[in-house]
């Protein structure tokens, strides 16, 4: 159905928006490998940058419900066919009007395997040949098999709509978004100036957005406190009291479906044996995790992701710590008193901490965990490790599976599913689920998939962490959201926030 | 004959310096070769495919024999070509240039402030030997000299930027294309940290050497000749006391080049420090190599200058060269 | 000698203490110097000469302070003035020539600058022109070139003698009333020394400047000073005309000093003074010399005798002066007949040339040393004595030619020589302060050779004790460290170390030049005795000609790395055939001049 | 040649005129209040570092409350970034740093002085070669060399010790050489050579004892720097373990909350500061007592 074009309201308190100012955002996790691409990101600053210039056909609102954005509406007319209808009069920042050609180009670009883009795997059911332009504002997607997940894919922030012929930075970056890239130095800073002919009237409010990479949260917080930044991502949970106590600074806590899994590669020793995986899942004291890692800013999880998905399996029993059982399982597996390396990195707030807390909890079961904090984690080691920590944002079940739990998924840390034994049918179930248009029929399949991962999977998911960001009270328009990205999807592309 | 002596000396020293640099280059190259992990993969990261890896390796000459690679690298250096950063394909020179300027300015500023300050303190302490100033300053310098600079940095931030008062920015921001001197306020704390790190040591050396000179017969003689005290100190004592200090000053300036690494980390200062840490962790060999060579060269040049300066203030050495 | 009625400087009751402690460095010093008069201040090292000298300028070195007395220059008491008021006096009214010219000239400043700044500091002359002229004039007066080029030189580009003369020029620059010269010729060879002394005498007379000449070398003083004040343990013990003093000294100490001076004429034993001068703090009550004095009686130690006048201008601080005067001056008679060298050479040097970094400083030296003979090697500084000695001892790298021990050639470096050769040939260094390892006890030091030559246990202990005893060091020295010994004692240790392994040949390089006259005499005494008793062959290097008489049978005179004369001592010293030797003898200051 | 007086009246350490034996240097140093204070500081902190673990109320990794919770009966000085007991972690956190610093310094001192002595004694090509080699190492700032080393092998304790020790070596070597050169010129070395005393004995018995005082000064100075360096590396995140108790790491982990729960930073910063200041004071004391060593002696 159709919905309002504005995906987030403005808090009454903030009053009427005002124009002007340079919004300075402090982000960690960047580096020399920073990029700018309307359809891909490597680091967190990349997310912040992408949102300045690029928008998607659909967007998730603060309650994680899909809303039309560039598209007037997106409908699944047949199990294997979707139709996209564009809004009229939307222009790219270089003045070019948005047409179906751009949509076709964007989707084709996403499908191009050579580019190794984020979205590719989500569109497994779509072949380039299946993308049909009906008229200047309508595009039809003919799938090679039924897929109910396309809509959600079109709402993923990284599947931005780019102009025909688009290429990543250093090529010029022109999107439909609120800002135009002025300059960009990887690992340091990018500056974005207001897009004068943005399609949402009156928006955006800032004259300029400056995104600065920070080496560590400490410097970030210092900058915020010293008034050198207007907002920062991933405020260390431990710092919330500090900022809250600090006049002129506010904390934005968003209960999201974000999660920091401990990833066991099911095909690498010692985790080839599910008894070991089971034991490890039982060693975790999840409430303590929430307490120590998140300072309570999170909710206990049950080794499953996508909590907001209507199809989330609430019937599975909540796992609790059981050291004795864990011990006996390890004994059976002949792994009692084992030692394992756990790799992590300062990728997202809490990644190192949860590794350390887990290490301490594991001691109780006589397991020694050597935590390696490797800054080059995502460069060299990622996806090749037996035991590692990673971070994910809110996403519904099927899109997430597409991203991380099937062969060919770009970020399959656990190397799920197994070739044989329980779980080996996971892929079939996935395809069944996709082809199943009827929601009621789809849910049982998904529940079965979740049960498999719950019992045999490689993920330990102790909690869903809240996204905690901090910003100067000079900035208005932020409000909590269940969405993936920080700062309410970076102020929905810096168009829904302003300086009071 | 004297000047000839000097030139000969300078020549010898320069050659020695070059020799040192040559050896350094070999070491640097060897060390960076020893860095584990495949740079090609490090670059491609998530999106690595066997083909793209192979292609990139070839592009980076990683497939060539080590000696060949070393030769390419050195010849590159001599032509001012530092190769391309593995992390972001741009030339190392363009990537490092702004950072070097930033760090350079930081070091320079710290040097310009700390060295004269140190000399002044040292001289005055020696002149007022065992008086209040001497005792006080020598104690303070002693305490400060002992403190690691990251401790100093953290304390300064706490005092002046966050907890106690918030007069100064806690982090230094140099927008790309911007110059560090645009935001001098942001330079205060990093510079202060480095100054505190360097001044005490130099001051103590200066004091010691000045005292040694003040005790010498010729200073006593100068007094017995009825010269005014400031003539005695400025004309007779100071020049002789400076000589031995130059080496120390040089070493400390070179040390600054290392000190920045930590300080830049504390203040999130965009300089070679961050680049080095990043380069090391990203296996960005060209960057690490370039920085190592840069710092080594700075060291060698500074020492050369110090040697020459020492010669200039010590006539005796000119002839006994 | 003209004694003027109005002395230009009068020192009274001067007392100087080690700061803070009540320990006196010098006390009760009274002196008067007339214009144009040169007064000698003589005393052993540590007696307080420099301290007194500096007090003339109202200056006390770091750690000592002037606590009492007055120093009146033309009526104004320097000590009463504030530091600020003294400054204009220094260099203008009273000036100072330091002990060590090399150290006293600023290495970083051209000598011209250093000369000119004195004049500038005291606004001497109306303009730079005057001052430039004055500097040139001074340079001429001290017989140095006055051209701009020379003035642009740095101190290190001058020889020791030249540096000292620059010092003099500086001192005389503002035509002061009083000038204090602190051993200005120590370290200079006799020839240069003679020049400097000459200059001083002339200038003092020409400008009617009063001069206080500080020295530990009586012979030198005797050639220069009209009156002499003898300082012992910080107190004046005798003051009088030099001739009078040397002819019949009234104080036992003065007598022993005179006796300790080697003479050119008449070969004779040297008699050193037993014991050592007490240092500040450890000075005995009563007469400080009493413990070393053979005239001493109980009264001497009871109370400090005061300085009383014997006759006009002759004062002495001794209650037994009359008795002393009754005795003849201790000029011991002929030494026992010198043992004639027997057998042929034990040590031969053939065609030996040596140098430093290519620059040759020794040219084809030929020498033969017979067993039990003592051959003296004399020559002024820089003539190559040490180089030769070191080459023989195997401590010098760059050499050609042969050194043979009992006919067998020796390797260049001691390390490559056979153990036996190393044992038989021993070397004693010029400076006892450098040749003993400050971190090892006397026992360890003396024992070292024995260890090297594999002698240990009982025998070693016994030999060490024996040796220490021979050099008359009591057993309790064994446990001490060198810095707890006096220069003389150190040199004794060095001798003990050399002799403990019973060598046949001993090479001594200026073993006494670092020591006071009295100590020097004692050491020479000892060496002579040992050489005779142990039947050593000895090569005795020195630049002190008179000393040769007291110890050697033959003497070789060296000049510019060549041996210019070689013969029996009497023959060489009495009628030298080489005129370099003659000049050397002429320049050598000696007491004879005064006495006859 | 002038003659020094035999007495050594020492109104002030720096004007000592006679050679000091290392023993007496230490004694003199101890008579200086700064040395005493320094020694007290060092002793106290070494005690804390080495015995702390035995008196620590909790395991350094035990959770005693929410992160950065304020001091309570259970956690006297509050909890750290993970809710671990700050006090316990502080008590545990000195050992590693201290041990590594000590080892590194020892390494640098032993080999540094060896190189220095060799260079000074062999007044020939060997001298040049050795010193140039030192120059090469010196050309890198200590921290840089350590960083590269750690990057190659990872933050292993032995590697950190080695890297820090290696960067200490040339600095010690220089000082040793400088101190030994005048000694080598002294006659007693010549005397030993004339006797044919073997080289190693000359190095060990004639030279080494005479440079003890500068070496002792160097020892404390280098220890000071090693502590700072190792703590600094930990501060940069290069510690042997990510959550192991370590003063350097503590600062980094807890400085984020310095405003609300300062103990987690203040304690380690204080500890490191006092320790380095302590070693510094001792070093200064020794150098003052040893000052004037080999001065005032006639140079021939
Ligand atoms: N700064 C000082 N502190 C303590 N004692 C001192 C100091 N200077 C000199 N003395 C002592 O005062 C005494 C006299 O010293 P002074 O230098 O005047 O003797 P000197 O006769 O000049 O000796 P020399 O012939 O070696 O020059 C010596 O015993 C010396 O130890
Ligand atoms: N280490 C050296 N390097 C270069 N030249 C030297 C060195 N030592 C001595 N000479 C030169 O060799 C010559 C002889 O020196 P040597 O020390 O043998 O003279 P000497 O007779 O012992 O003098 P002195 O009486 O002062 O001891 C001198 O011209 C001296 O300048
Ligand atoms: Mg004197
Ligand atoms: Mg000599």
Tab-separated table of C-alpha atoms and ligand atoms in Angstrom, chain C residues 18 25-26 43-52 61-64 99 182-183 214 216 231 279-280 283 516, chain D residues 2-7 9 11, ligand 1:
chain	number	residue	atom	x	y	z
C	18	UNK	CA	86.613	25.249	53.779
C	25	UNK	CA	92.936	26.025	54.484
C	26	UNK	CA	95.275	28.884	55.171
C	43	UNK	CA	105.190	25.417	49.264
C	44	UNK	CA	104.273	21.823	48.593
C	45	UNK	CA	101.146	20.959	46.754
C	46	UNK	CA	98.116	21.532	48.918
C	47	UNK	CA	99.883	23.995	51.151
C	48	UNK	CA	97.483	26.732	50.041
C	49	UNK	CA	99.473	28.745	47.514
C	50	UNK	CA	96.689	29.156	44.970
C	51	UNK	CA	94.210	29.883	47.718
C	52	UNK	CA	96.366	32.719	48.996
C	61	UNK	CA	87.190	29.157	44.886
C	62	UNK	CA	83.926	27.284	45.191
C	63	UNK	CA	83.893	25.535	48.558
C	64	UNK	CA	86.312	27.775	50.337
C	99	UNK	CA	98.414	27.771	36.934
C	182	UNK	CA	100.301	30.931	39.998
C	183	UNK	CA	102.985	28.474	38.909
C	214	UNK	CA	103.541	31.199	43.399
C	216	UNK	CA	106.500	24.737	44.406
C	231	UNK	CA	104.085	28.181	53.043
C	279	UNK	CA	95.984	18.399	54.569
C	280	UNK	CA	93.322	20.767	55.918
C	283	UNK	CA	96.706	19.272	60.695
C	516	UNK	CA	106.557	17.830	44.639
D	2	UNK	CA	99.410	20.339	38.321
D	3	UNK	CA	98.925	18.105	41.277
D	4	UNK	CA	95.597	17.360	42.878
D	5	UNK	CA	95.410	17.494	46.588
D	6	UNK	CA	95.030	14.163	48.285
D	7	UNK	CA	92.060	15.202	50.375
D	9	UNK	CA	86.490	17.320	51.019
D	11	UNK	CA	80.832	20.020	50.321
E	1	LIG	N1	87.058	23.901	46.880
E	1	LIG	C1	87.724	23.326	47.882
E	1	LIG	N2	87.074	22.645	48.833
E	1	LIG	C2	87.749	22.049	49.839
E	1	LIG	N3	89.080	22.083	49.962
E	1	LIG	C3	89.781	22.742	49.046
E	1	LIG	C4	89.153	23.394	47.940
E	1	LIG	N4	90.120	23.945	47.179
E	1	LIG	C5	91.307	23.661	47.775
E	1	LIG	N5	91.099	22.946	48.887
E	1	LIG	C6	92.156	22.472	49.805
E	1	LIG	O1	92.915	23.578	50.191
E	1	LIG	C7	94.294	23.236	50.222
E	1	LIG	C8	95.056	24.270	49.413
E	1	LIG	O2	94.681	24.175	48.058
E	1	LIG	P1	95.555	24.989	46.993
E	1	LIG	O3	95.057	24.666	45.627
E	1	LIG	O4	95.626	26.426	47.389
E	1	LIG	O5	96.996	24.359	47.204
E	1	LIG	P2	98.199	24.686	46.219
E	1	LIG	O6	99.348	24.997	47.070
E	1	LIG	O7	97.799	25.674	45.204
E	1	LIG	O8	98.403	23.238	45.551
E	1	LIG	P3	99.042	23.074	44.108
E	1	LIG	O9	100.496	23.282	44.269
E	1	LIG	O10	98.680	21.672	43.754
E	1	LIG	O11	98.363	24.085	43.237
E	1	LIG	C9	94.415	21.863	49.616
E	1	LIG	O12	94.650	20.924	50.686
E	1	LIG	C10	93.079	21.560	49.012
E	1	LIG	O13	92.734	20.215	49.269
